Amino acid sequence: MRHAAVGSRRRGVIIDTSVNPRSFPLPSSLQVIPGTEQAQAAYPYYTQFTASDDNRFWFYNSMHFPEPMSAFDMVTAEAAYCALGSSSTRVHCIPTTLGIDHRIINGRVYIGGNAVTDPAEIARRTTEFQERAFYYYENWERLYAQWREKMLALIRDARALPKVALPEFEPLEHVRAGRGVASNHYLLDIYQKTLEGYFRMWHHHFEFLLLGYGAYLTFFAFCKGAFPEISDQTVARMVAGIEAEIFRPDEELRRLARCAVELGVEARFQEGMSAQQIMESLQQAGEGGKAWLGELEISREPWFNINVGDGFYHYHRSWNDDLSMAFAGLPGYIARLKAGESLERPLGKLQAERRELIADYRELLSSDDERAAYDQMITLAHRVFPYVEGHKFYCEHWYTNLFFNKIREFGALLAAHEFFPNQEDVFHLTHYELEAAIIDLMTSWSNGSPPRGPERWPQIVAERKAAIVEWAKHDTPPALGPVPEIIDDPAIVMLWGITRETLDTWLNVGNEGSSNEIKGFAACSGVVEGPARVVKSVEEIGRLQKGDILVCQITNPTWAPIFQKIAGAVSDIGGSMSHAAIVAREFSLPAVVGTGTATSRIKDGQRIRVDGGRGIVTILQ
């Protein structure tokens, strides 16, 4: 995992700009949208751009943060990049790259990497890396089982936190028990434990992730050297057909569809009916309906603890909180069953294909040493790769949903004391401000004076809500700073889909002329035509109709229930090993990712052709 860079050994950049004078807008030239200056100022000082950032290359992380983020939601970027950097820089000591800096402007998150370029420092870190990473690789199964127990313990701890409450008088039983600590103190205690758990979760998130990618990237580099003509997609197909927890929620939906048919209640599931209407209908459907609802409860815990988005926004609620997404997929699955189709994910086909590919390319190697290295690397990639997707269920979804729901409890308490009108308004305070508001309430409860919050927060919350709406109306540059002459970090290429060609496309937006072709990464082979459905947020998923081609900034594994409707997928962001590409391959859905401009160049309803084998989208109308 290497960054090409010019800079010191401790503070590098992702790029070599020595021979390329071209530049994206400099950070210092990016203006805060007028009228939103106070909302921008709410983000912590260490996330604000300064003049010193102008000589570095930054790109907008629309893969993880595609929409403007509210003040509290930014805790995710803060916690994630803190943990990622710790893993890369201090724990596993990746030889040529440190962590990632992030900046925020107009609710958008930009990131820039720190590279190590001093050969002596790279050598020193390589020694540390080998001692640390190789131990993990050699003990992967044991350490991963240990990791899973740590995550489940963290989830149990989060669930065990007391409900947030502030009684008028301290309960008599507390007094007689001699507890000696009043209820207001526990507001601070619960909040700090909630926040600490979230930061801790992100450390668990990255414990294996970089090593998982590292094993695959090593195999990828070997294949590119040994087989110069091999495509990125072909290498990716050698690790397709994985079994990971992130796919289990959709598998449970398919199981529930089978149960509906077996129990004779399939007619109760109709397109357009709400989840509540369907459940009420099932309650009146006799023993079959009751049996199906019992099966639903089995699936819900834990598998419906999955968010409708990536989990990084407080409003990306879990299926358990809002059954709409889950139930929207059931009529389609039932119809397919009634038509005699199989609902199985093509796991066997994908695994057979990967075995054939692995064997065919192995025969092209010329020596026993090469074949031994090849065998070792692909075996390791298969061992580690399920974590690359599987961790998402525990971290970004299950735990993150618990976290945001606990913050909602504080929002409800503060709203009840008129700090702001609605519990959801709490997400327009930073995590620092929320602690201050909690202490304000604690103090008021203790001394009998009214809290100061009701005078302060309603206007600020209203301003910040308006800022989010305003920011969403404006596009933001995909990158900032000097254009890199080369990008040879495979992680940047394969995860975000950022190459020199991508950057050239970004620079030439608006100058495409009459070309009706958009190029990206070949994510999953197949050629399909259909109407484009441009979806720019989770809330718009319901517009998808049978046969549509999904055009979006980035897809998500949790959108699997709607994949049965669509004929193909196109995304702005993502490389051959992005989550979008992995999911497309796992469901054999023709897809092109990392186009950079699809959502801006393709109009909703236009007829398009997706060639997932060549990575080309053609606008036909």
XYZ file of C-alpha atoms in Angstrom:
621
model
C 0.000 0.000 0.000
C 2.183 2.838 -1.234
C 1.669 6.548 -1.718
C 3.835 8.319 -4.307
C 4.687 11.658 -2.796
C 6.939 14.631 -2.493
C 7.424 15.792 1.073
C 8.996 15.025 4.398
C 9.034 11.568 5.850
C 6.408 12.539 8.434
C 4.167 14.791 6.406
C 3.744 13.704 2.813
C 1.115 14.088 0.157
C -0.518 11.614 -2.160
C 1.006 13.186 -5.255
C 4.051 14.183 -7.254
C 3.337 17.647 -8.642
C 6.854 18.539 -9.693
C 6.133 18.432 -13.424
C 2.425 19.185 -13.555
C 1.353 22.784 -13.002
C -2.369 22.113 -13.390
C -4.545 22.479 -10.355
C -8.022 22.056 -9.032
C -9.337 25.034 -7.056
C -7.141 25.726 -4.062
C -8.764 25.183 -0.673
C -8.280 28.861 0.117
C -10.361 29.793 -2.945
C -13.345 27.728 -1.829
C -15.913 30.053 -0.321
C -18.368 29.278 2.440
C -21.887 29.615 0.999
C -23.158 33.092 1.985
C -25.481 33.003 4.955
C -23.995 29.766 6.344
C -20.839 31.168 7.881
C -21.916 30.480 11.468
C -22.805 26.885 10.631
C -19.374 26.418 9.041
C -17.696 27.895 12.102
C -19.347 25.250 14.292
C -17.051 22.529 12.940
C -13.937 22.075 15.107
C -10.967 24.310 14.349
C -8.774 21.346 13.425
C -11.110 20.428 10.546
C -11.123 23.886 8.929
C -9.001 24.570 5.836
C -6.066 26.958 6.296
C -3.664 28.573 3.818
C -1.070 25.857 4.480
C -3.422 23.303 2.913
C -3.147 24.900 -0.530
C -0.010 22.984 -1.524
C -1.601 19.588 -0.975
C -3.977 17.479 -3.041
C -7.375 16.783 -1.463
C -10.412 14.946 -2.765
C -14.021 15.003 -1.698
C -14.845 11.725 0.057
C -18.240 11.326 -1.533
C -17.936 7.549 -1.230
C -18.517 7.712 2.512
C -20.034 11.189 2.916
C -22.059 11.937 -0.234
C -24.343 14.530 1.371
C -23.636 17.585 3.553
C -23.210 16.404 7.126
C -24.785 17.945 10.191
C -22.628 19.152 13.059
C -23.002 16.050 15.226
C -22.714 13.529 12.389
C -19.174 14.777 11.744
C -18.156 12.764 14.804
C -18.031 9.815 12.402
C -15.319 11.384 10.237
C -13.413 12.422 13.350
C -13.566 9.019 15.039
C -12.943 7.044 11.845
C -9.890 8.971 10.657
C -8.445 8.999 14.168
C -8.710 5.208 14.327
C -7.559 4.657 10.738
C -4.478 6.761 11.328
C -3.693 4.946 14.561
C -3.861 1.580 12.798
C -1.762 2.664 9.828
C 0.752 4.886 11.614
C 1.201 3.406 15.089
C -0.262 -0.098 15.360
C 0.529 -1.993 12.167
C 3.059 0.582 10.922
C 2.256 0.516 7.208
C 5.706 1.304 5.731
C 4.917 4.003 3.159
C 1.756 5.665 4.391
C 0.634 7.292 7.589
C -2.921 8.443 8.216
C -5.476 10.646 6.492
C -6.153 14.301 7.259
C -9.695 15.541 6.832
C -11.171 18.995 6.362
C -14.761 20.206 6.274
C -16.294 22.981 4.214
C -19.974 23.533 3.448
C -20.763 20.253 5.153
C -18.464 18.301 2.792
C -15.544 16.141 3.910
C -12.261 16.376 1.998
C -9.369 14.035 2.697
C -5.655 14.030 1.982
C -3.094 11.349 2.719
C 0.213 11.575 4.560
C 2.953 9.531 2.957
C 6.385 8.366 4.061
C 9.028 8.940 1.378
C 12.349 8.801 3.227
C 13.916 5.399 2.353
C 15.465 5.042 5.802
C 12.120 5.645 7.490
C 10.381 3.232 5.122
C 12.952 0.563 5.992
C 12.514 1.187 9.726
C 8.741 0.955 9.450
C 8.963 -2.144 7.256
C 10.694 -4.019 10.075
C 7.930 -3.016 12.477
C 5.230 -3.888 9.942
C 6.549 -7.387 9.345
C 6.576 -8.213 13.041
C 3.031 -6.944 13.527
C 1.147 -7.718 10.322
C 2.615 -11.175 9.749
C 1.559 -12.215 13.240
C -2.016 -11.246 12.358
C -1.901 -13.105 9.057
C -0.537 -16.244 10.742
C -3.210 -16.140 13.469
C -6.056 -14.637 11.451
C -8.873 -17.012 12.399
C -8.136 -16.895 16.133
C -7.730 -13.117 16.214
C -10.813 -12.597 14.072
C -12.898 -14.778 16.401
C -11.548 -12.683 19.260
C -12.442 -9.511 17.354
C -16.006 -10.692 16.861
C -16.404 -11.309 20.590
C -15.018 -7.837 21.311
C -17.561 -6.281 18.971
C -20.443 -8.265 20.451
C -19.301 -7.220 23.939
C -19.193 -3.589 22.824
C -22.722 -3.944 21.425
C -23.910 -5.518 24.688
C -22.348 -2.667 26.663
C -24.093 -0.090 24.482
C -27.421 -1.812 24.905
C -26.928 -2.048 28.666
C -26.493 1.704 29.120
C -29.393 3.042 31.242
C -32.168 5.026 29.643
C -31.563 8.751 29.824
C -33.849 10.275 32.472
C -33.960 13.147 34.929
C -36.634 12.725 37.657
C -38.139 15.617 39.585
C -36.818 14.180 42.853
C -34.138 11.611 43.411
C -35.943 8.238 43.844
C -36.367 7.335 47.498
C -34.777 3.925 46.962
C -31.581 5.632 45.820
C -31.517 7.708 48.978
C -32.157 4.766 51.292
C -29.541 2.699 49.497
C -26.998 5.399 50.252
C -26.041 5.656 46.598
C -24.570 9.095 47.233
C -24.591 10.178 43.561
C -27.560 12.074 42.127
C -29.267 11.245 38.837
C -27.936 14.306 37.017
C -24.383 12.983 37.242
C -25.383 9.880 35.291
C -26.383 11.994 32.300
C -22.744 12.960 31.883
C -21.573 9.434 32.680
C -23.871 7.855 30.067
C -22.990 10.438 27.433
C -19.249 10.046 27.906
C -19.547 6.252 27.785
C -21.646 6.533 24.623
C -19.062 8.723 22.932
C -16.141 6.617 24.164
C -17.800 3.465 22.837
C -18.170 5.020 19.397
C -14.497 6.024 19.211
C -13.546 2.553 20.488
C -15.715 0.877 17.836
C -13.775 2.628 15.073
C -10.511 1.247 16.451
C -12.041 -2.229 16.251
C -13.226 -1.400 12.722
C -9.670 -0.821 11.502
C -7.977 -3.596 13.481
C -8.164 -5.942 10.481
C -9.328 -3.777 7.601
C -6.022 -2.388 6.330
C -4.417 -5.827 6.639
C -7.309 -7.340 4.699
C -6.846 -4.855 1.904
C -3.079 -5.267 2.125
C -3.269 -9.007 1.485
C -5.475 -8.456 -1.549
C -3.315 -5.601 -2.861
C -0.211 -7.786 -2.622
C -1.933 -10.461 -4.711
C -3.208 -7.773 -7.093
C 0.307 -6.389 -7.617
C 1.677 -9.892 -8.219
C -0.996 -10.584 -10.856
C -0.376 -7.271 -12.605
C 3.339 -8.086 -12.779
C 2.940 -11.709 -13.817
C 0.032 -11.195 -16.242
C 0.415 -7.709 -17.806
C -2.846 -7.940 -19.749
C -5.040 -9.015 -16.822
C -7.873 -6.608 -15.957
C -8.654 -5.305 -12.490
C -12.064 -6.989 -12.698
C -10.526 -10.385 -13.461
C -8.293 -10.189 -10.398
C -11.299 -9.118 -8.330
C -13.319 -12.086 -9.590
C -10.682 -14.383 -8.085
C -11.969 -13.402 -4.625
C -15.667 -13.190 -5.517
C -18.262 -15.492 -3.997
C -17.625 -14.520 -0.395
C -19.764 -15.291 2.604
C -20.013 -12.274 4.883
C -22.483 -11.020 7.465
C -23.285 -7.898 5.454
C -25.251 -10.085 2.993
C -27.187 -11.886 5.723
C -30.012 -9.298 6.124
C -30.981 -9.715 2.471
C -30.724 -13.494 2.819
C -33.164 -13.250 5.732
C -35.585 -11.297 3.545
C -35.432 -14.043 0.961
C -36.070 -16.602 3.702
C -39.107 -14.618 4.827
C -40.401 -14.546 1.246
C -40.173 -18.357 1.141
C -41.961 -18.540 4.498
C -44.787 -16.372 3.154
C -45.346 -18.758 0.240
C -45.035 -21.874 2.407
C -47.506 -20.479 4.960
C -49.979 -19.425 2.284
C -49.930 -15.690 3.168
C -48.097 -14.408 0.087
C -51.172 -12.486 -1.108
C -50.834 -10.226 1.931
C -47.693 -8.668 0.429
C -48.603 -6.149 -2.227
C -46.566 -3.404 -3.907
C -47.404 -0.005 -2.470
C -48.580 -1.277 0.914
C -46.743 0.065 3.949
C -45.026 -2.267 6.404
C -47.652 -1.404 8.988
C -50.510 -2.254 6.617
C -48.939 -5.600 5.752
C -48.368 -6.499 9.404
C -51.947 -5.569 10.319
C -53.181 -7.722 7.449
C -51.050 -10.647 8.634
C -52.431 -10.357 12.145
C -55.842 -11.058 10.639
C -54.574 -13.975 8.536
C -54.988 -16.694 11.127
C -52.245 -19.119 12.131
C -50.297 -18.577 8.922
C -50.042 -14.836 9.517
C -49.038 -15.281 13.148
C -46.424 -17.853 12.167
C -44.928 -15.491 9.589
C -44.757 -12.640 12.114
C -42.941 -15.033 14.441
C -40.398 -15.737 11.720
C -40.010 -11.984 11.232
C -39.010 -11.581 14.886
C -36.365 -14.291 14.459
C -34.860 -12.387 11.515
C -35.019 -8.983 13.150
C -32.536 -9.841 15.883
C -29.796 -9.310 14.957
C -30.073 -9.106 11.177
C -32.405 -6.115 10.862
C -29.919 -3.960 12.777
C -28.759 -2.708 9.415
C -29.116 0.843 8.163
C -30.642 1.928 4.877
C -27.439 3.803 4.058
C -23.816 3.410 5.080
C -24.687 4.301 8.670
C -22.751 7.578 8.735
C -25.777 9.865 8.864
C -28.149 9.919 11.816
C -31.172 9.741 9.521
C -30.027 6.482 7.913
C -32.256 4.460 10.209
C -32.043 0.717 10.675
C -34.554 -1.741 9.251
C -35.636 -2.396 12.838
C -36.405 1.299 13.328
C -38.194 1.572 9.989
C -39.283 -1.607 8.204
C -40.048 0.214 4.939
C -36.888 -0.809 3.060
C -37.127 -4.439 4.139
C -40.810 -4.817 3.330
C -40.397 -3.057 -0.019
C -38.289 -5.985 -1.188
C -40.683 -8.754 -0.172
C -43.360 -8.469 -2.931
C -40.666 -8.770 -5.602
C -39.061 -11.792 -3.982
C -42.449 -13.468 -3.570
C -43.329 -12.797 -7.220
C -40.049 -14.378 -8.322
C -40.742 -17.454 -6.210
C -44.250 -17.781 -7.661
C -42.706 -17.573 -11.131
C -40.437 -20.495 -10.310
C -37.224 -18.482 -9.982
C -34.521 -19.201 -7.452
C -33.783 -16.545 -4.850
C -30.326 -17.863 -4.078
C -27.370 -15.521 -4.479
C -25.236 -17.081 -7.259
C -22.585 -18.115 -4.732
C -21.824 -21.488 -6.295
C -21.459 -19.979 -9.752
C -19.139 -17.253 -8.508
C -16.987 -19.722 -6.584
C -16.759 -22.095 -9.566
C -15.760 -19.194 -11.798
C -13.068 -18.041 -9.395
C -11.631 -21.581 -9.133
C -11.425 -21.753 -12.928
C -9.771 -18.350 -13.192
C -7.258 -19.153 -10.469
C -6.330 -22.461 -12.139
C -6.102 -20.950 -15.642
C -3.779 -18.143 -14.610
C -1.710 -20.453 -12.414
C -0.860 -22.517 -15.512
C 0.624 -19.406 -17.129
C 3.304 -19.102 -14.453
C 6.697 -20.371 -15.514
C 8.325 -21.610 -12.299
C 7.525 -23.564 -9.157
C 8.584 -20.581 -7.032
C 6.098 -18.321 -8.818
C 3.340 -20.887 -8.447
C 4.113 -21.323 -4.736
C 3.973 -17.553 -4.189
C 0.759 -17.325 -6.186
C -0.848 -20.118 -4.152
C 0.192 -18.514 -0.883
C -1.125 -15.080 -1.817
C -4.510 -16.194 -3.152
C -5.019 -18.453 -0.140
C -4.343 -15.542 2.198
C -6.637 -13.261 0.186
C -9.474 -15.784 0.537
C -8.845 -16.074 4.284
C -8.917 -12.360 4.975
C -11.358 -11.013 2.426
C -14.649 -11.929 4.128
C -13.707 -9.446 6.861
C -13.428 -6.623 4.316
C -17.201 -6.737 3.859
C -18.342 -8.606 6.974
C -17.149 -6.041 9.500
C -19.588 -3.495 8.100
C -22.565 -5.241 9.670
C -21.146 -5.063 13.192
C -19.502 -1.645 12.947
C -21.119 0.756 10.490
C -24.584 -0.684 10.970
C -25.395 -2.472 14.227
C -23.205 -0.415 16.549
C -23.624 2.900 14.752
C -27.402 2.575 14.912
C -27.222 1.962 18.674
C -25.001 5.026 18.995
C -27.287 7.410 17.135
C -30.356 6.085 18.951
C -28.708 6.742 22.312
C -27.973 10.307 21.174
C -31.673 10.567 20.289
C -32.486 9.855 23.926
C -30.459 12.907 24.915
C -32.223 14.851 22.177
C -35.608 13.855 23.577
C -34.593 14.891 27.098
C -33.271 18.268 25.967
C -36.328 18.860 23.764
C -38.554 18.120 26.762
C -36.716 20.950 28.570
C -37.198 23.251 25.529
C -33.569 23.390 24.399
C -34.959 22.915 20.871
C -38.299 21.836 19.367
C -37.556 18.257 18.307
C -35.336 15.400 19.480
C -33.737 15.194 16.004
C -32.477 18.756 16.479
C -29.776 17.373 18.772
C -27.835 16.341 15.664
C -27.218 19.994 14.821
C -24.971 20.365 17.866
C -21.367 19.205 17.763
C -20.465 16.470 20.210
C -18.661 19.126 22.281
C -21.745 21.356 22.319
C -23.993 18.462 23.271
C -21.877 17.759 26.332
C -22.123 21.446 27.269
C -25.913 21.351 26.863
C -26.105 18.236 29.045
C -24.040 19.940 31.774
C -26.257 23.025 31.482
C -29.301 20.822 32.161
C -27.504 18.973 34.966
C -26.643 22.271 36.618
C -30.174 23.640 36.261
C -31.657 20.476 37.770
C -29.279 20.671 40.690
C -29.695 24.337 41.647
C -33.301 25.066 40.631
C -32.436 27.832 38.176
C -33.769 27.608 34.614
C -31.278 26.222 32.052
C -29.638 28.633 29.632
C -30.072 26.311 26.658
C -33.621 27.340 25.682
C -32.326 30.876 25.095
C -29.359 29.725 23.038
C -30.058 26.662 20.946
C -33.348 27.137 19.036
C -31.990 29.885 16.801
C -28.638 28.154 16.261
C -30.354 24.866 15.373
C -32.636 26.652 12.903
C -29.626 28.326 11.247
C -27.754 25.050 10.922
C -30.743 23.176 9.539
C -31.125 25.899 6.925
C -27.409 25.663 6.137
C -27.643 21.925 5.439
C -30.494 22.565 3.016
C -28.552 25.367 1.324
C -25.308 23.378 1.067
C -27.164 20.500 -0.599
C -28.196 22.865 -3.431
C -24.596 23.543 -4.400
C -22.068 21.260 -6.047
C -18.606 21.014 -4.565
C -15.346 20.433 -6.473
C -14.399 16.739 -6.579
C -10.816 17.657 -5.720
C -8.740 20.568 -4.481
C -5.125 21.587 -4.914
C -2.358 20.628 -7.372
C -3.107 17.858 -9.837
C -1.006 14.766 -9.191
C 1.254 13.704 -12.015
C 0.938 10.086 -10.930
C -1.301 8.147 -8.577
C 0.222 4.766 -7.864
C -1.465 3.968 -4.574
C -3.546 0.873 -5.413
C -5.893 1.541 -2.478
C -6.804 4.988 -3.806
C -7.391 3.492 -7.250
C -9.310 0.377 -6.250
C -11.434 1.820 -3.438
C -12.197 5.346 -4.608
C -11.564 4.801 -8.315
C -9.289 7.825 -8.532
C -6.732 7.606 -11.343
C -5.038 10.214 -13.502
C -7.761 9.556 -16.090
C -10.408 10.183 -13.428
C -8.793 13.495 -12.495
C -8.576 14.526 -16.146
C -12.299 13.793 -16.458
C -13.022 15.924 -13.402
C -10.954 18.773 -14.820
C -12.802 18.614 -18.135
C -16.343 18.502 -16.769
C -18.486 20.633 -19.062
C -16.069 20.184 -21.983
C -17.135 16.697 -23.049
C -18.535 18.015 -26.316
C -20.947 15.715 -28.104
C -19.560 12.491 -26.652
C -22.282 10.166 -25.441
C -19.893 7.798 -23.657
C -18.899 7.888 -20.012
C -15.983 5.748 -18.901
C -15.447 4.169 -15.499
C -14.235 0.956 -13.896
C -15.551 -2.382 -15.105
C -17.167 -3.658 -11.904
C -19.271 -6.594 -13.120
C -19.545 -7.896 -16.690
C -22.725 -7.871 -18.716
C -24.425 -5.482 -21.148
C -27.862 -4.054 -20.386
C -30.020 -1.211 -21.658
C -32.787 0.614 -19.863
C -34.040 3.923 -18.477
C -31.685 5.685 -16.077
C -32.989 6.411 -12.615
C -30.732 9.043 -11.043
C -30.816 8.562 -7.271
C -28.892 11.089 -5.189
C -30.063 10.104 -1.699
C -31.487 7.158 0.204
C -34.889 8.856 0.258
C -35.138 8.533 -3.543
C -34.671 4.747 -3.705
C -38.435 4.244 -3.770
C -38.561 5.741 -7.293
C -36.799 2.704 -8.774
C -38.957 0.592 -11.089
C -38.461 -2.827 -12.628
C -35.855 -2.659 -15.389
C -34.368 0.703 -14.358
C -30.642 1.287 -14.361
C -29.584 2.804 -11.063
C -27.347 5.873 -11.473
C -26.002 7.123 -8.147
C -22.997 8.538 -6.382
C -22.326 5.253 -4.599
C -24.304 2.080 -3.970
C -24.566 0.315 -0.641
C -24.749 -3.374 0.345
C -27.972 -2.659 2.239
C -29.720 -1.741 -1.011
C -29.714 -5.436 -2.001
C -33.533 -5.749 -1.726
C -33.946 -3.295 -4.585
C -31.269 -4.918 -6.774
C -33.922 -7.399 -7.913
C -35.714 -4.496 -9.597
C -32.833 -2.917 -11.455
C -31.114 -4.098 -14.620
C -27.739 -2.524 -13.884
C -25.914 0.090 -11.837
C -23.658 3.069 -12.494
C -21.855 5.074 -9.811
C -19.782 8.248 -9.693
C -17.374 6.934 -7.089
C -15.624 3.620 -6.567
C -12.897 1.410 -7.981
C -12.798 -2.259 -8.801
C -12.692 -3.218 -5.110
C -15.106 -0.614 -3.752
C -18.141 -1.834 -1.842
C -20.267 -0.899 -4.858
C -18.222 -3.135 -7.174
C -18.079 -6.024 -4.700
C -21.839 -6.013 -4.187
C -22.487 -5.853 -7.940
C -20.316 -8.922 -8.504
C -21.894 -10.827 -5.630
C -25.331 -10.309 -7.216
C -24.132 -10.645 -10.844
C -25.461 -7.161 -11.607
C -23.857 -5.460 -14.650
C -22.179 -2.360 -13.275
C -19.750 0.440 -14.024
C -18.301 2.363 -11.078
C -16.039 5.371 -10.650
C -17.395 7.311 -13.634
C -16.948 10.595 -11.788
C -19.721 12.402 -13.658
C -22.599 9.979 -14.293
C -25.102 11.638 -11.951
C -24.437 15.051 -13.507
C -24.284 13.991 -17.177
C -27.124 11.461 -17.262
C -30.646 12.817 -17.002
C -33.336 10.949 -15.111
C -35.298 8.775 -17.540
C -32.731 8.820 -20.350
C -32.148 5.469 -22.001
C -28.591 4.252 -21.425
C -26.467 1.170 -22.096
C -24.171 -0.247 -19.414
C -21.231 -2.385 -20.536
C -19.943 -3.768 -17.265
C -17.175 -5.723 -18.942
C -15.562 -2.704 -20.615
C -16.498 -0.066 -18.044
C -18.442 2.100 -20.523
C -21.856 3.770 -20.162
C -23.487 4.993 -23.370
C -26.239 7.607 -23.391
C -28.665 6.413 -26.076
C -31.216 9.230 -25.907
